[in-house]
Amino acid sequence: MRDIIGQEASKIFLIKQKSREIFQSFNYVEIKLPSVEEVSLFLRTIGESTDIVEKQMYIFKDKGERTVALRPEGTAGVVRSCIQNNLFATYPVTKLFYSGSMFRYERPQEGRYREFYQIGCEYFGNGSAVSDAEIIILADKILGECGVKSRKININSIGCRECRPTYSQKIKEYSVRIKDTLCEDCQRRIDKNPLRVLDCRTDKKKLEDFPAAYEHLCRNCENHFYELKSILNEQKIDFAVEPKIVRGLDYYTGTVFEIKSDVLGAQDTIAAGGRYDCLVEEMGGKATPACGFAIGVERLILASENIPIKNSKKFFVAIQSDDFKNKALSLALKLRENRFVTEGPIPARSLKSQLNSANKMAFDFSIIFAEEEFKKNEVILKNMADGSQKTVKIENVVDEILSIPGERL
Ligand code: HAM
């Protein structure tokens, strides 16, 4: 798990802010979920033979002897909360968004961490392909507005309760034929959950000749998938049908999708999601169609060309004598009131050492309370980039600074 410091932390904040606006414009309501849930929630929803459940969960006993887990994803918690809090009745169109840390014990590398940040949403109660299209367009819009220029949408349909068993059987038969070439995990999964063979991370090449899901869809799933493609075409959204996407979670039915960026390395999927029409009922709620997605924020940051962090001009208030500390503090507070990044005063240090710090931390200007100038009620305004300086009456400093071109927070 990593420490996130400075600019990266600011970027996460900005992405959250921007995505919140976009979610709200699509009428999504924010939900904040606990980071810890009973482990059984994830076993039941994500699926027992998935990588997440088999290998990646942080599971522990709490002091009440309950077996709990750090959440590896958000969907299971949202569904639990909707049922427990009767949200389907409160919000007849139930659309929720969330953000926060997720935890998976994976081998860390660029774009893959053990604690990572997701923003995501879930849309309940609309079984039409319009809602699949809406979430794909929404995910794509968030990525676009957060500066991810190069991105590719891949979609697939993995079928419903009716047609999935036939497809699973096909995958099973094919897997048995090439069993010797499959990794140990996949060999084990052939019987337990053959579809999982398709999201094997060890050797994707071997999977290329597997049968495609869309060749085995029932009439309903075929129509739904056809309609989704027509809506995306109509809305001029670029996408490709990628027949081997199954995603690493068992709850999906029908549409699945991912958005990738080719500027990323191995971990190139920035957003992923799909439809899960059986999950609410399986968890004890009323049968409710649903779909959603999550975006990996660290990957978004790696792929983004422009996350507009606000930069302010930076001012360092320096003092030649500690006697000026109160006047200097009053001025610093006024500058902060105007949302300029301001440091100082820092008493008990020589003026030279204060100015060295200002230089090292790339402050744009120093405002120096110096003995001679102070007698005339003036300070020195020093441009740290070119060394030029002038004197300014203390009462005029804020106006003088406001007239310098540049941003404020
Ligand atoms: P997921 O595909 O497991 O889906 O994760 C979604 C995104 O989270 C990935 O595309 C990736 O960007 C990011 N991600 C996953 N694992 C890591 C990691 N170890 N380090 C960094 N980023 C990571 C879900 O979580 C589903 N709950 C999405 C969903 C919502 N489906 C329906 N509704």
mmCIF file of N, CA and C in Angstrom, residues 316-408:
data_model
loop_
_atom_site.group_PDB
_atom_site.id
_atom_site.type_symbol
_atom_site.label_atom_id
_atom_site.label_comp_id
_atom_site.label_asym_id
_atom_site.label_seq_id
_atom_site.Cartn_x
_atom_site.Cartn_y
_atom_site.Cartn_z
ATOM 1 N N PHE A 316 6.103 34.225 -0.030
ATOM 2 C CA PHE A 316 6.785 33.888 1.218
ATOM 3 C C PHE A 316 6.996 35.180 2.000
ATOM 4 N N VAL A 317 6.380 35.260 3.167
ATOM 5 C CA VAL A 317 6.522 36.476 3.975
ATOM 6 C C VAL A 317 7.715 36.291 4.914
ATOM 7 N N ALA A 318 8.790 37.087 4.647
ATOM 8 C CA ALA A 318 10.036 36.919 5.407
ATOM 9 C C ALA A 318 10.228 38.118 6.344
ATOM 10 N N ILE A 319 10.913 37.884 7.465
ATOM 11 C CA ILE A 319 11.133 38.986 8.432
ATOM 12 C C ILE A 319 12.613 39.083 8.795
ATOM 13 N N GLN A 320 13.109 40.338 8.806
ATOM 14 C CA GLN A 320 14.524 40.529 9.170
ATOM 15 C C GLN A 320 14.687 40.466 10.691
ATOM 16 N N SER A 321 13.602 40.814 11.416
ATOM 17 C CA SER A 321 13.662 40.751 12.882
ATOM 18 C C SER A 321 12.344 40.163 13.393
ATOM 19 N N ASP A 322 12.474 39.438 14.494
ATOM 20 C CA ASP A 322 11.260 38.828 15.060
ATOM 21 C C ASP A 322 10.254 39.884 15.516
ATOM 22 N N ASP A 323 10.708 41.132 15.665
ATOM 23 C CA ASP A 323 9.784 42.203 16.075
ATOM 24 C C ASP A 323 8.662 42.396 15.050
ATOM 25 N N PHE A 324 8.899 41.986 13.812
ATOM 26 C CA PHE A 324 7.901 42.218 12.758
ATOM 27 C C PHE A 324 6.885 41.080 12.645
ATOM 28 N N LYS A 325 7.030 40.106 13.506
ATOM 29 C CA LYS A 325 6.241 38.878 13.276
ATOM 30 C C LYS A 325 4.727 39.111 13.242
ATOM 31 N N ASN A 326 4.241 40.029 14.101
ATOM 32 C CA ASN A 326 2.784 40.228 14.130
ATOM 33 C C ASN A 326 2.266 40.948 12.901
ATOM 34 N N LYS A 327 3.008 41.996 12.471
ATOM 35 C CA LYS A 327 2.624 42.723 11.242
ATOM 36 C C LYS A 327 2.683 41.755 10.055
ATOM 37 N N ALA A 328 3.750 40.948 10.038
ATOM 38 C CA ALA A 328 3.941 40.013 8.919
ATOM 39 C C ALA A 328 2.808 38.978 8.900
ATOM 40 N N LEU A 329 2.448 38.510 10.090
ATOM 41 C CA LEU A 329 1.365 37.523 10.169
ATOM 42 C C LEU A 329 0.052 38.140 9.672
ATOM 43 N N SER A 330 -0.215 39.396 10.042
ATOM 44 C CA SER A 330 -1.458 40.052 9.587
ATOM 45 C C SER A 330 -1.500 40.098 8.061
ATOM 46 N N LEU A 331 -0.352 40.435 7.453
ATOM 47 C CA LEU A 331 -0.326 40.506 5.992
ATOM 48 C C LEU A 331 -0.511 39.107 5.380
ATOM 49 N N ALA A 332 0.169 38.137 5.954
ATOM 50 C CA ALA A 332 0.042 36.760 5.428
ATOM 51 C C ALA A 332 -1.423 36.313 5.485
ATOM 52 N N LEU A 333 -2.103 36.638 6.588
ATOM 53 C CA LEU A 333 -3.510 36.218 6.720
ATOM 54 C C LEU A 333 -4.382 36.898 5.661
ATOM 55 N N LYS A 334 -4.046 38.188 5.346
ATOM 56 C CA LYS A 334 -4.819 38.898 4.307
ATOM 57 C C LYS A 334 -4.626 38.219 2.952
ATOM 58 N N LEU A 335 -3.395 37.812 2.669
ATOM 59 C CA LEU A 335 -3.138 37.158 1.377
ATOM 60 C C LEU A 335 -3.893 35.828 1.299
ATOM 61 N N ARG A 336 -3.928 35.110 2.400
ATOM 62 C CA ARG A 336 -4.657 33.816 2.426
ATOM 63 C C ARG A 336 -6.151 34.046 2.238
ATOM 64 N N GLU A 337 -6.618 35.139 2.831
ATOM 65 C CA GLU A 337 -8.029 35.520 2.658
ATOM 66 C C GLU A 337 -8.354 35.664 1.174
ATOM 67 N N ASN A 338 -7.368 36.135 0.422
ATOM 68 C CA ASN A 338 -7.536 36.307 -1.027
ATOM 69 C C ASN A 338 -7.157 35.047 -1.797
ATOM 70 N N ARG A 339 -6.932 33.956 -1.088
ATOM 71 C CA ARG A 339 -6.628 32.647 -1.684
ATOM 72 C C ARG A 339 -5.325 32.615 -2.486
ATOM 73 N N PHE A 340 -4.299 33.319 -1.944
ATOM 74 C CA PHE A 340 -2.958 33.133 -2.496
ATOM 75 C C PHE A 340 -2.218 32.171 -1.579
ATOM 76 N N VAL A 341 -1.418 31.270 -2.171
ATOM 77 C CA VAL A 341 -0.601 30.389 -1.330
ATOM 78 C C VAL A 341 0.438 31.260 -0.626
ATOM 79 N N THR A 342 0.402 31.242 0.692
ATOM 80 C CA THR A 342 1.285 32.133 1.457
ATOM 81 C C THR A 342 1.970 31.371 2.581
ATOM 82 N N GLU A 343 3.268 31.574 2.734
ATOM 83 C CA GLU A 343 4.015 30.953 3.831
ATOM 84 C C GLU A 343 4.600 32.052 4.701
ATOM 85 N N GLY A 344 4.787 31.773 5.994
ATOM 86 C CA GLY A 344 5.473 32.687 6.886
ATOM 87 C C GLY A 344 4.520 33.479 7.763
ATOM 88 N N PRO A 345 5.016 34.272 8.682
ATOM 89 C CA PRO A 345 6.445 34.415 8.968
ATOM 90 C C PRO A 345 6.993 33.233 9.777
ATOM 91 N N ILE A 346 8.321 32.995 9.633
ATOM 92 C CA ILE A 346 8.967 31.947 10.425
ATOM 93 C C ILE A 346 10.070 32.600 11.267
ATOM 94 N N PRO A 347 9.722 32.978 12.516
ATOM 95 C CA PRO A 347 10.716 33.671 13.350
ATOM 96 C C PRO A 347 11.899 32.758 13.710
ATOM 97 N N ALA A 348 12.893 33.366 14.369
ATOM 98 C CA ALA A 348 14.071 32.651 14.874
ATOM 99 C C ALA A 348 14.916 32.033 13.767
ATOM 100 N N ARG A 349 14.811 32.592 12.570
ATOM 101 C CA ARG A 349 15.720 32.157 11.493
ATOM 102 C C ARG A 349 16.247 33.393 10.792
ATOM 103 N N SER A 350 17.485 33.326 10.317
ATOM 104 C CA SER A 350 18.045 34.503 9.641
ATOM 105 C C SER A 350 17.252 34.781 8.371
ATOM 106 N N LEU A 351 17.301 36.058 7.927
ATOM 107 C CA LEU A 351 16.591 36.420 6.695
ATOM 108 C C LEU A 351 17.111 35.572 5.536
ATOM 109 N N LYS A 352 18.449 35.355 5.534
ATOM 110 C CA LYS A 352 19.057 34.591 4.438
ATOM 111 C C LYS A 352 18.477 33.168 4.380
ATOM 112 N N SER A 353 18.369 32.560 5.542
ATOM 113 C CA SER A 353 17.841 31.189 5.565
ATOM 114 C C SER A 353 16.367 31.157 5.137
ATOM 115 N N GLN A 354 15.617 32.198 5.529
ATOM 116 C CA GLN A 354 14.204 32.243 5.094
ATOM 117 C C GLN A 354 14.124 32.349 3.570
ATOM 118 N N LEU A 355 14.968 33.229 2.998
ATOM 119 C CA LEU A 355 14.907 33.413 1.533
ATOM 120 C C LEU A 355 15.399 32.157 0.800
ATOM 121 N N ASN A 356 16.371 31.471 1.404
ATOM 122 C CA ASN A 356 16.822 30.193 0.806
ATOM 123 C C ASN A 356 15.665 29.200 0.722
ATOM 124 N N SER A 357 14.890 29.130 1.810
ATOM 125 C CA SER A 357 13.729 28.217 1.818
ATOM 126 C C SER A 357 12.744 28.615 0.727
ATOM 127 N N ALA A 358 12.502 29.938 0.607
ATOM 128 C CA ALA A 358 11.544 30.430 -0.399
ATOM 129 C C ALA A 358 11.996 29.996 -1.794
ATOM 130 N N ASN A 359 13.305 30.083 -2.021
ATOM 131 C CA ASN A 359 13.872 29.681 -3.311
ATOM 132 C C ASN A 359 13.695 28.193 -3.563
ATOM 133 N N LYS A 360 14.054 27.416 -2.550
ATOM 134 C CA LYS A 360 14.020 25.954 -2.661
ATOM 135 C C LYS A 360 12.600 25.457 -2.931
ATOM 136 N N MET A 361 11.623 26.117 -2.334
ATOM 137 C CA MET A 361 10.232 25.668 -2.489
ATOM 138 C C MET A 361 9.536 26.378 -3.653
ATOM 139 N N ALA A 362 10.344 27.056 -4.487
ATOM 140 C CA ALA A 362 9.840 27.698 -5.713
ATOM 141 C C ALA A 362 8.727 28.712 -5.465
ATOM 142 N N PHE A 363 8.905 29.528 -4.420
ATOM 143 C CA PHE A 363 7.943 30.630 -4.234
ATOM 144 C C PHE A 363 8.171 31.676 -5.325
ATOM 145 N N ASP A 364 7.076 32.282 -5.798
ATOM 146 C CA ASP A 364 7.213 33.277 -6.873
ATOM 147 C C ASP A 364 7.746 34.604 -6.332
ATOM 148 N N PHE A 365 7.244 34.989 -5.165
ATOM 149 C CA PHE A 365 7.651 36.274 -4.594
ATOM 150 C C PHE A 365 7.955 36.107 -3.110
ATOM 151 N N SER A 366 8.919 36.940 -2.630
ATOM 152 C CA SER A 366 9.071 37.092 -1.179
ATOM 153 C C SER A 366 8.627 38.496 -0.816
ATOM 154 N N ILE A 367 7.966 38.593 0.309
ATOM 155 C CA ILE A 367 7.592 39.912 0.833
ATOM 156 C C ILE A 367 8.424 40.085 2.094
ATOM 157 N N ILE A 368 9.386 41.014 2.031
ATOM 158 C CA ILE A 368 10.371 41.075 3.120
ATOM 159 C C ILE A 368 10.093 42.272 4.040
ATOM 160 N N PHE A 369 9.906 41.954 5.316
ATOM 161 C CA PHE A 369 9.806 43.008 6.327
ATOM 162 C C PHE A 369 11.236 43.300 6.784
ATOM 163 N N ALA A 370 11.822 44.408 6.208
ATOM 164 C CA ALA A 370 13.222 44.745 6.511
ATOM 165 C C ALA A 370 13.262 46.005 7.377
ATOM 166 N N GLU A 371 14.359 46.126 8.198
ATOM 167 C CA GLU A 371 14.463 47.210 9.197
ATOM 168 C C GLU A 371 14.210 48.590 8.578
ATOM 169 N N GLU A 372 14.994 48.954 7.553
ATOM 170 C CA GLU A 372 14.940 50.315 6.990
ATOM 171 C C GLU A 372 13.579 50.620 6.393
ATOM 172 N N GLU A 373 13.092 49.698 5.554
ATOM 173 C CA GLU A 373 11.819 49.908 4.858
ATOM 174 C C GLU A 373 10.667 49.979 5.862
ATOM 175 N N PHE A 374 10.753 49.161 6.912
ATOM 176 C CA PHE A 374 9.649 49.120 7.880
ATOM 177 C C PHE A 374 9.437 50.487 8.535
ATOM 178 N N LYS A 375 10.549 51.232 8.726
ATOM 179 C CA LYS A 375 10.444 52.568 9.331
ATOM 180 C C LYS A 375 9.548 53.465 8.488
ATOM 181 N N LYS A 376 9.526 53.213 7.137
ATOM 182 C CA LYS A 376 8.685 54.035 6.243
ATOM 183 C C LYS A 376 7.333 53.349 5.973
ATOM 184 N N ASN A 377 7.035 52.335 6.810
ATOM 185 C CA ASN A 377 5.788 51.580 6.637
ATOM 186 C C ASN A 377 5.740 50.836 5.287
ATOM 187 N N GLU A 378 6.915 50.349 4.858
ATOM 188 C CA GLU A 378 7.015 49.674 3.553
ATOM 189 C C GLU A 378 7.610 48.266 3.699
ATOM 190 N N VAL A 379 7.378 47.440 2.704
ATOM 191 C CA VAL A 379 8.051 46.126 2.632
ATOM 192 C C VAL A 379 8.708 46.000 1.250
ATOM 193 N N ILE A 380 9.608 45.020 1.141
ATOM 194 C CA ILE A 380 10.241 44.766 -0.163
ATOM 195 C C ILE A 380 9.496 43.614 -0.833
ATOM 196 N N LEU A 381 9.089 43.823 -2.076
ATOM 197 C CA LEU A 381 8.441 42.751 -2.841
ATOM 198 C C LEU A 381 9.480 42.233 -3.826
ATOM 199 N N LYS A 382 9.937 41.003 -3.592
ATOM 200 C CA LYS A 382 11.054 40.480 -4.395
ATOM 201 C C LYS A 382 10.579 39.364 -5.313
ATOM 202 N N ASN A 383 10.818 39.524 -6.605
ATOM 203 C CA ASN A 383 10.493 38.478 -7.585
ATOM 204 C C ASN A 383 11.598 37.423 -7.515
ATOM 205 N N MET A 384 11.253 36.218 -7.099
ATOM 206 C CA MET A 384 12.282 35.202 -6.826
ATOM 207 C C MET A 384 12.859 34.619 -8.122
ATOM 208 N N ALA A 385 12.129 34.764 -9.227
ATOM 209 C CA ALA A 385 12.629 34.174 -10.476
ATOM 210 C C ALA A 385 13.756 35.030 -11.049
ATOM 211 N N ASP A 386 13.533 36.381 -11.113
ATOM 212 C CA ASP A 386 14.574 37.209 -11.755
ATOM 213 C C ASP A 386 15.323 38.086 -10.761
ATOM 214 N N GLY A 387 14.974 38.022 -9.480
ATOM 215 C CA GLY A 387 15.699 38.767 -8.452
ATOM 216 C C GLY A 387 15.319 40.246 -8.371
ATOM 217 N N SER A 388 14.462 40.731 -9.284
ATOM 218 C CA SER A 388 14.091 42.153 -9.251
ATOM 219 C C SER A 388 13.251 42.431 -8.002
ATOM 220 N N GLN A 389 13.334 43.655 -7.507
ATOM 221 C CA GLN A 389 12.546 43.955 -6.317
ATOM 222 C C GLN A 389 12.115 45.409 -6.281
ATOM 223 N N LYS A 390 11.033 45.683 -5.531
ATOM 224 C CA LYS A 390 10.609 47.069 -5.346
ATOM 225 C C LYS A 390 9.993 47.205 -3.952
ATOM 226 N N THR A 391 9.863 48.452 -3.512
ATOM 227 C CA THR A 391 9.237 48.645 -2.194
ATOM 228 C C THR A 391 7.772 49.031 -2.394
ATOM 229 N N VAL A 392 6.954 48.566 -1.453
ATOM 230 C CA VAL A 392 5.511 48.817 -1.540
ATOM 231 C C VAL A 392 5.011 49.180 -0.142
ATOM 232 N N LYS A 393 4.118 50.169 -0.048
ATOM 233 C CA LYS A 393 3.508 50.503 1.253
ATOM 234 C C LYS A 393 2.748 49.274 1.773
ATOM 235 N N ILE A 394 2.859 49.002 3.063
ATOM 236 C CA ILE A 394 2.236 47.777 3.599
ATOM 237 C C ILE A 394 0.737 47.737 3.277
ATOM 238 N N GLU A 395 0.059 48.884 3.391
ATOM 239 C CA GLU A 395 -1.394 48.866 3.144
ATOM 240 C C GLU A 395 -1.742 48.630 1.677
ATOM 241 N N ASN A 396 -0.722 48.778 0.781
ATOM 242 C CA ASN A 396 -1.017 48.582 -0.652
ATOM 243 C C ASN A 396 -0.609 47.206 -1.181
ATOM 244 N N VAL A 397 -0.005 46.369 -0.293
ATOM 245 C CA VAL A 397 0.579 45.117 -0.789
ATOM 246 C C VAL A 397 -0.476 44.231 -1.463
ATOM 247 N N VAL A 398 -1.649 44.086 -0.834
ATOM 248 C CA VAL A 398 -2.646 43.168 -1.394
ATOM 249 C C VAL A 398 -3.072 43.637 -2.784
ATOM 250 N N ASP A 399 -3.336 44.962 -2.929
ATOM 251 C CA ASP A 399 -3.735 45.476 -4.252
ATOM 252 C C ASP A 399 -2.622 45.264 -5.266
ATOM 253 N N GLU A 400 -1.401 45.497 -4.846
ATOM 254 C CA GLU A 400 -0.252 45.320 -5.747
ATOM 255 C C GLU A 400 -0.202 43.865 -6.240
ATOM 256 N N ILE A 401 -0.405 42.945 -5.297
ATOM 257 C CA ILE A 401 -0.329 41.524 -5.648
ATOM 258 C C ILE A 401 -1.501 41.106 -6.540
ATOM 259 N N LEU A 402 -2.665 41.676 -6.252
ATOM 260 C CA LEU A 402 -3.832 41.354 -7.098
ATOM 261 C C LEU A 402 -3.605 41.814 -8.539
ATOM 262 N N SER A 403 -2.750 42.839 -8.729
ATOM 263 C CA SER A 403 -2.531 43.344 -10.098
ATOM 264 C C SER A 403 -1.488 42.512 -10.846
ATOM 265 N N ILE A 404 -0.790 41.594 -10.146
ATOM 266 C CA ILE A 404 0.197 40.747 -10.846
ATOM 267 C C ILE A 404 -0.568 39.635 -11.573
ATOM 268 N N PRO A 405 -0.312 39.400 -12.874
ATOM 269 C CA PRO A 405 -1.055 38.341 -13.575
ATOM 270 C C PRO A 405 -0.765 36.968 -12.968
ATOM 271 N N GLY A 406 -1.743 36.062 -13.020
ATOM 272 C CA GLY A 406 -1.556 34.708 -12.479
ATOM 273 C C GLY A 406 -2.796 34.273 -11.724
ATOM 274 N N GLU A 407 -2.778 32.995 -11.291
ATOM 275 C CA GLU A 407 -4.002 32.422 -10.698
ATOM 276 C C GLU A 407 -4.061 32.578 -9.187
ATOM 277 N N ARG A 408 -5.265 32.378 -8.666
ATOM 278 C CA ARG A 408 -5.476 32.219 -7.213
ATOM 279 C C ARG A 408 -6.111 30.863 -7.003
#
